[in-house]
PDB file of C-alpha atoms in Angstrom:
ATOM      1  CA  MET L   1     112.886 -57.611  44.053  1.00  0.00           C
ATOM      2  CA  ALA L   2     111.577 -57.867  40.477  1.00  0.00           C
ATOM      3  CA  VAL L   3     114.606 -56.030  39.056  1.00  0.00           C
ATOM      4  CA  TYR L   4     117.037 -58.341  40.865  1.00  0.00           C
ATOM      5  CA  ALA L   5     115.069 -61.371  39.680  1.00  0.00           C
ATOM      6  CA  PHE L   6     115.241 -60.063  36.106  1.00  0.00           C
ATOM      7  CA  TRP L   7     119.029 -59.649  36.183  1.00  0.00           C
ATOM      8  CA  ILE L   8     119.548 -63.075  37.747  1.00  0.00           C
ATOM      9  CA  LEU L   9     117.281 -64.821  35.239  1.00  0.00           C
ATOM     10  CA  ALA L  10     118.739 -62.899  32.292  1.00  0.00           C
ATOM     11  CA  THR L  11     122.263 -63.868  33.347  1.00  0.00           C
ATOM     12  CA  ILE L  12     121.255 -67.530  33.598  1.00  0.00           C
ATOM     13  CA  VAL L  13     119.652 -67.390  30.121  1.00  0.00           C
ATOM     14  CA  VAL L  14     122.803 -65.953  28.531  1.00  0.00           C
ATOM     15  CA  LEU L  15     125.166 -68.356  30.300  1.00  0.00           C
ATOM     16  CA  SER L  16     123.062 -71.424  29.555  1.00  0.00           C
ATOM     17  CA  ALA L  17     122.747 -70.391  25.888  1.00  0.00           C
ATOM     18  CA  VAL L  18     126.538 -70.118  25.655  1.00  0.00           C
ATOM     19  CA  MET L  19     126.934 -73.524  27.316  1.00  0.00           C
ATOM     20  CA  VAL L  20     124.543 -75.120  24.801  1.00  0.00           C
ATOM     21  CA  ILE L  21     127.167 -74.377  22.149  1.00  0.00           C
ATOM     22  CA  ALA L  22     130.271 -74.868  24.306  1.00  0.00           C
ATOM     23  CA  ALA L  23     129.353 -78.206  25.922  1.00  0.00           C
ATOM     24  CA  ARG L  24     130.904 -81.206  24.191  1.00  0.00           C
ATOM     25  CA  ASN L  25     128.517 -83.756  25.643  1.00  0.00           C
ATOM     26  CA  PRO L  26     125.165 -83.769  23.784  1.00  0.00           C
ATOM     27  CA  VAL L  27     123.309 -84.663  26.983  1.00  0.00           C
ATOM     28  CA  HIS L  28     124.743 -81.606  28.738  1.00  0.00           C
ATOM     29  CA  SER L  29     123.837 -79.425  25.750  1.00  0.00           C
ATOM     30  CA  VAL L  30     120.230 -80.590  25.891  1.00  0.00           C
ATOM     31  CA  LEU L  31     120.050 -79.930  29.641  1.00  0.00           C
ATOM     32  CA  PHE L  32     121.458 -76.420  29.149  1.00  0.00           C
ATOM     33  CA  LEU L  33     118.932 -75.815  26.358  1.00  0.00           C
ATOM     34  CA  ILE L  34     116.082 -76.845  28.642  1.00  0.00           C
ATOM     35  CA  LEU L  35     117.490 -74.532  31.306  1.00  0.00           C
ATOM     36  CA  ALA L  36     117.572 -71.634  28.808  1.00  0.00           C
ATOM     37  CA  PHE L  37     113.938 -72.210  27.797  1.00  0.00           C
ATOM     38  CA  PHE L  38     112.787 -72.594  31.382  1.00  0.00           C
ATOM     39  CA  THR L  39     114.575 -69.417  32.479  1.00  0.00           C
ATOM     40  CA  SER L  40     113.105 -67.528  29.517  1.00  0.00           C
ATOM     41  CA  ALA L  41     109.693 -68.637  30.767  1.00  0.00           C
ATOM     42  CA  GLY L  42     110.595 -67.099  34.125  1.00  0.00           C
ATOM     43  CA  LEU L  43     111.356 -63.796  32.380  1.00  0.00           C
ATOM     44  CA  LEU L  44     107.937 -63.922  30.697  1.00  0.00           C
ATOM     45  CA  VAL L  45     106.304 -64.454  34.097  1.00  0.00           C
ATOM     46  CA  LEU L  46     108.082 -61.341  35.353  1.00  0.00           C
ATOM     47  CA  ILE L  47     106.428 -59.159  32.692  1.00  0.00           C
ATOM     48  CA  GLY L  48     103.006 -60.693  33.301  1.00  0.00           C
ATOM     49  CA  ALA L  49     102.792 -62.999  30.272  1.00  0.00           C
ATOM     50  CA  GLU L  50     101.945 -66.179  32.157  1.00  0.00           C
ATOM     51  CA  PHE L  51     100.301 -67.849  29.167  1.00  0.00           C
ATOM     52  CA  LEU L  52     103.379 -67.370  27.005  1.00  0.00           C
ATOM     53  CA  ALA L  53     105.563 -68.689  29.818  1.00  0.00           C
ATOM     54  CA  MET L  54     103.562 -71.898  30.143  1.00  0.00           C
ATOM     55  CA  LEU L  55     103.440 -72.234  26.357  1.00  0.00           C
ATOM     56  CA  LEU L  56     107.220 -71.905  26.209  1.00  0.00           C
ATOM     57  CA  VAL L  57     107.691 -74.620  28.812  1.00  0.00           C
ATOM     58  CA  VAL L  58     105.165 -77.043  27.318  1.00  0.00           C
ATOM     59  CA  VAL L  59     106.040 -76.578  23.641  1.00  0.00           C
ATOM     60  CA  TYR L  60     109.763 -75.907  23.647  1.00  0.00           C
ATOM     61  CA  VAL L  61     110.827 -78.116  26.537  1.00  0.00           C
ATOM     62  CA  GLY L  62     108.641 -80.842  25.045  1.00  0.00           C
ATOM     63  CA  ALA L  63     110.246 -80.227  21.662  1.00  0.00           C
ATOM     64  CA  VAL L  64     113.691 -80.566  23.232  1.00  0.00           C
ATOM     65  CA  ALA L  65     112.864 -84.177  24.055  1.00  0.00           C
ATOM     66  CA  VAL L  66     111.959 -84.744  20.399  1.00  0.00           C
ATOM     67  CA  LEU L  67     115.130 -82.931  19.336  1.00  0.00           C
ATOM     68  CA  PHE L  68     117.232 -85.148  21.585  1.00  0.00           C
ATOM     69  CA  LEU L  69     115.515 -88.228  20.175  1.00  0.00           C
ATOM     70  CA  PHE L  70     116.254 -86.964  16.663  1.00  0.00           C
ATOM     71  CA  VAL L  71     119.943 -86.442  17.546  1.00  0.00           C
ATOM     72  CA  VAL L  72     120.127 -89.926  19.032  1.00  0.00           C
ATOM     73  CA  MET L  73     118.646 -91.410  15.845  1.00  0.00           C
ATOM     74  CA  MET L  74     120.980 -89.442  13.583  1.00  0.00           C
ATOM     75  CA  LEU L  75     124.166 -90.111  15.558  1.00  0.00           C
ATOM     76  CA  ASP L  76     123.431 -93.789  16.368  1.00  0.00           C
ATOM     77  CA  VAL L  77     123.990 -93.193  20.080  1.00  0.00           C
ATOM     78  CA  ASP L  78     123.867 -96.462  22.000  1.00  0.00           C
ATOM     79  CA  PHE L  79     120.951 -96.468  24.453  1.00  0.00           C
ATOM     80  CA  VAL L  80     122.648 -99.076  26.618  1.00  0.00           C
ATOM     81  CA  GLU L  81     125.654 -96.822  27.008  1.00  0.00           C
ATOM     82  CA  LEU L  82     123.384 -93.882  27.883  1.00  0.00           C
ATOM     83  CA  LYS L  83     121.641 -95.923  30.566  1.00  0.00           C
ATOM     84  CA  GLN L  84     124.978 -96.999  32.016  1.00  0.00           C
ATOM     85  CA  GLY L  85     126.081 -93.360  32.206  1.00  0.00           C
ATOM     86  CA  PHE L  86     122.911 -92.301  34.055  1.00  0.00           C
ATOM     87  CA  LEU L  87     124.641 -92.113  37.432  1.00  0.00           C
ATOM     88  CA  SER L  88     127.387 -89.913  36.027  1.00  0.00           C
ATOM     89  CA  TYR L  89     124.756 -87.442  34.709  1.00  0.00           C
ATOM     90  CA  LEU L  90     122.682 -87.531  37.906  1.00  0.00           C
ATOM     91  CA  PRO L  91     124.573 -84.808  39.862  1.00  0.00           C
ATOM     92  CA  PHE L  92     124.456 -82.439  36.892  1.00  0.00           C
ATOM     93  CA  GLY L  93     120.747 -83.137  36.397  1.00  0.00           C
ATOM     94  CA  LEU L  94     120.063 -82.504  40.090  1.00  0.00           C
ATOM     95  CA  LEU L  95     121.930 -79.187  39.846  1.00  0.00           C
ATOM     96  CA  VAL L  96     119.815 -78.107  36.866  1.00  0.00           C
ATOM     97  CA  GLY L  97     116.661 -79.191  38.734  1.00  0.00           C
ATOM     98  CA  ALA L  98     117.687 -77.121  41.767  1.00  0.00           C
ATOM     99  CA  VAL L  99     118.142 -74.092  39.511  1.00  0.00           C
ATOM    100  CA  PHE L 100     114.646 -74.724  38.075  1.00  0.00           C
ATOM    101  CA  LEU L 101     113.147 -74.799  41.563  1.00  0.00           C
ATOM    102  CA  ALA L 102     114.946 -71.605  42.588  1.00  0.00           C
ATOM    103  CA  GLU L 103     113.710 -69.852  39.439  1.00  0.00           C
ATOM    104  CA  ILE L 104     110.107 -70.904  40.110  1.00  0.00           C
ATOM    105  CA  VAL L 105     110.256 -69.530  43.650  1.00  0.00           C
ATOM    106  CA  MET L 106     111.959 -66.313  42.517  1.00  0.00           C
ATOM    107  CA  ALA L 107     109.535 -65.664  39.663  1.00  0.00           C
ATOM    108  CA  SER L 108     106.473 -66.433  41.766  1.00  0.00           C
ATOM    109  CA  PHE L 109     107.507 -63.995  44.494  1.00  0.00           C
ATOM    110  CA  ALA L 110     108.770 -61.232  42.210  1.00  0.00           C
ATOM    111  CA  GLY L 111     106.666 -61.398  39.067  1.00  0.00           C
ATOM    112  CA  LEU L 112     103.080 -62.121  39.996  1.00  0.00           C
ATOM    113  CA  GLU L 113     102.546 -58.966  42.054  1.00  0.00           C
ATOM    114  CA  ASN L 114     105.056 -56.488  40.610  1.00  0.00           C
ATOM    115  CA  HIS L 115     105.553 -56.408  36.843  1.00  0.00           C
ATOM    116  CA  VAL L 116     108.688 -54.852  35.399  1.00  0.00           C
ATOM    117  CA  GLY L 117     107.814 -51.476  33.848  1.00  0.00           C
ATOM    118  CA  ASN L 118     104.389 -50.611  32.477  1.00  0.00           C
ATOM    119  CA  PHE L 119     104.129 -53.436  29.951  1.00  0.00           C
ATOM    120  CA  ASP L 120     100.565 -54.682  29.444  1.00  0.00           C
ATOM    121  CA  ALA L 121     100.782 -58.325  28.383  1.00  0.00           C
ATOM    122  CA  SER L 122      97.095 -58.449  27.398  1.00  0.00           C
ATOM    123  CA  PRO L 123      96.044 -55.125  25.837  1.00  0.00           C
ATOM    124  CA  GLY L 124      92.288 -54.895  25.442  1.00  0.00           C
ATOM    125  CA  ALA L 125      91.744 -58.428  26.766  1.00  0.00           C
ATOM    126  CA  GLU L 126      91.184 -59.998  30.140  1.00  0.00           C
ATOM    127  CA  THR L 127      93.795 -62.749  29.763  1.00  0.00           C
ATOM    128  CA  ASN L 128      96.982 -63.432  27.808  1.00  0.00           C
ATOM    129  CA  ALA L 129      95.321 -66.274  25.910  1.00  0.00           C
ATOM    130  CA  GLU L 130      92.517 -64.005  24.692  1.00  0.00           C
ATOM    131  CA  ALA L 131      94.953 -61.289  23.597  1.00  0.00           C
ATOM    132  CA  ILE L 132      97.155 -63.756  21.717  1.00  0.00           C
ATOM    133  CA  GLY L 133      94.127 -65.342  20.052  1.00  0.00           C
ATOM    134  CA  GLN L 134      92.824 -61.970  18.895  1.00  0.00           C
ATOM    135  CA  VAL L 135      96.155 -61.077  17.274  1.00  0.00           C
ATOM    136  CA  MET L 136      97.084 -64.521  15.952  1.00  0.00           C
ATOM    137  CA  TYR L 137      93.784 -65.355  14.267  1.00  0.00           C
ATOM    138  CA  THR L 138      93.130 -61.897  12.801  1.00  0.00           C
ATOM    139  CA  GLN L 139      96.235 -59.878  11.984  1.00  0.00           C
ATOM    140  CA  TYR L 140      98.727 -62.752  11.636  1.00  0.00           C
ATOM    141  CA  MET L 141      96.438 -65.513  10.354  1.00  0.00           C
ATOM    142  CA  LEU L 142      98.414 -66.102   7.133  1.00  0.00           C
ATOM    143  CA  LEU L 143     101.762 -66.208   8.948  1.00  0.00           C
ATOM    144  CA  PHE L 144     100.293 -68.619  11.502  1.00  0.00           C
ATOM    145  CA  GLN L 145      99.182 -70.987   8.731  1.00  0.00           C
ATOM    146  CA  LEU L 146     102.557 -70.706   6.977  1.00  0.00           C
ATOM    147  CA  ALA L 147     104.342 -71.544  10.232  1.00  0.00           C
ATOM    148  CA  GLY L 148     102.197 -74.671  10.526  1.00  0.00           C
ATOM    149  CA  ILE L 149     103.144 -75.706   6.976  1.00  0.00           C
ATOM    150  CA  VAL L 150     106.840 -75.149   7.715  1.00  0.00           C
ATOM    151  CA  LEU L 151     106.615 -77.302  10.842  1.00  0.00           C
ATOM    152  CA  LEU L 152     104.815 -80.029   8.882  1.00  0.00           C
ATOM    153  CA  VAL L 153     107.545 -80.013   6.204  1.00  0.00           C
ATOM    154  CA  ALA L 154     110.228 -80.158   8.921  1.00  0.00           C
ATOM    155  CA  MET L 155     108.520 -83.154  10.536  1.00  0.00           C
ATOM    156  CA  ILE L 156     108.276 -84.970   7.196  1.00  0.00           C
ATOM    157  CA  GLY L 157     111.937 -84.166   6.508  1.00  0.00           C
ATOM    158  CA  ALA L 158     113.002 -85.587   9.873  1.00  0.00           C
ATOM    159  CA  ILE L 159     111.060 -88.787   9.166  1.00  0.00           C
ATOM    160  CA  VAL L 160     112.592 -89.130   5.693  1.00  0.00           C
ATOM    161  CA  LEU L 161     116.132 -88.522   6.994  1.00  0.00           C
ATOM    162  CA  THR L 162     115.826 -91.174   9.691  1.00  0.00           C
ATOM    163  CA  LEU L 163     114.088 -93.741   7.469  1.00  0.00           C
ATOM    164  CA  ARG L 164     116.363 -96.727   7.021  1.00  0.00           C
ATOM    165  CA  HIS L 165     116.028 -99.938   5.063  1.00  0.00           C
ATOM    166  CA  ARG L 166     117.056-102.908   7.180  1.00  0.00           C
ATOM    167  CA  PRO L 167     117.358-106.426   5.771  1.00  0.00           C
ATOM    168  CA  GLY L 168     114.801-108.876   7.083  1.00  0.00           C
ATOM    169  CA  VAL L 169     112.336-106.156   8.146  1.00  0.00           C
ATOM    170  CA  LYS L 170     109.005-106.237   6.309  1.00  0.00           C
ATOM    171  CA  ARG L 171     107.980-102.900   4.860  1.00  0.00           C
ATOM    172  CA  GLN L 172     104.659-101.631   3.656  1.00  0.00           C
ATOM    173  CA  SER L 173     104.138-101.752  -0.114  1.00  0.00           C
ATOM    174  CA  ILE L 174     101.422 -99.264  -1.021  1.00  0.00           C
ATOM    175  CA  ALA L 175     101.438-100.267  -4.699  1.00  0.00           C
ATOM    176  CA  HIS L 176     100.921-103.928  -3.758  1.00  0.00           C
ATOM    177  CA  GLN L 177      98.086-103.013  -1.387  1.00  0.00           C
ATOM    178  CA  THR L 178      96.217-100.798  -3.855  1.00  0.00           C
ATOM    179  CA  SER L 179      96.555-103.282  -6.738  1.00  0.00           C
ATOM    180  CA  ARG L 180      95.156-106.149  -4.688  1.00  0.00           C
ATOM    181  CA  ARG L 181      92.344-108.105  -6.352  1.00  0.00           C
ATOM    182  CA  ARG L 182      89.449-109.977  -4.795  1.00  0.00           C
ATOM    183  CA  SER L 183      90.942-113.318  -5.795  1.00  0.00           C
ATOM    184  CA  ASP L 184      94.108-112.468  -3.813  1.00  0.00           C
ATOM    185  CA  ALA L 185      92.156-111.776  -0.630  1.00  0.00           C
ATOM    186  CA  PHE L 186      90.544-115.176  -0.059  1.00  0.00           C
ATOM    187  CA  GLU L 187      90.541-118.749  -1.242  1.00  0.00           C
ATOM    188  CA  LEU L 188      87.505-121.038  -1.391  1.00  0.00           C
ATOM    189  CA  LYS L 189      87.838-124.517   0.140  1.00  0.00           C
ATOM    190  CA  ASP L 190      85.505-127.478  -0.282  1.00  0.00           C
ATOM    191  CA  PRO L 191      86.234-129.825   2.627  1.00  0.00           C
ATOM    192  CA  SER L 192      84.634-133.235   2.850  1.00  0.00           C
ATOM    193  CA  SER L 193      81.941-133.804   5.438  1.00  0.00           C
ATOM    194  CA  GLY L 194      83.410-134.531   8.890  1.00  0.00           C
ATOM    195  CA  GLN L 195      86.919-133.358   7.978  1.00  0.00           C
ATOM    196  CA  GLY L 196      88.728-130.136   8.701  1.00  0.00           C
ATOM    197  CA  ILE L 197      90.396-127.893   6.197  1.00  0.00           C
TER     198      ILE L 197
END
């Protein structure tokens, strides 16, 4: 059962990866990308790396939403038009959701009891999380920190690329804020008795 599940999931990963590039509609490409990540998580479950599978789903599928938002900002896609086309995307979305459900059932029946081969996903540790932590924070500590810096630079670059100056929109002036004097912050009034300011 595990071998059949592996070939089915591997075929879905390859086909969905090809469709990410071949699909002309950006919404379809994003859905195929999510399908590829989700199916890859199913392959990780088959070899006993449950922690990596959940990490792949949470991080990458969550990042796909940010990626889609970034594409929408860069291409000036009209949100009203996307909402109007929701019903046309609904059957395709339901199909992808059905594939997700089938993969969950297949991986849970095939992968949790019988792992493919003799691969030990957590050598010398009780869980996957402990094994990954031992390797990541000892042997690959420098690479882990460099990856964090690269992601930070990519996030700053995405913010800079999508930053636009619109007329009539007030923007923060850091130089004006730091050069502010006490006399600019308040004004003393001397109202007469019984009168307001």
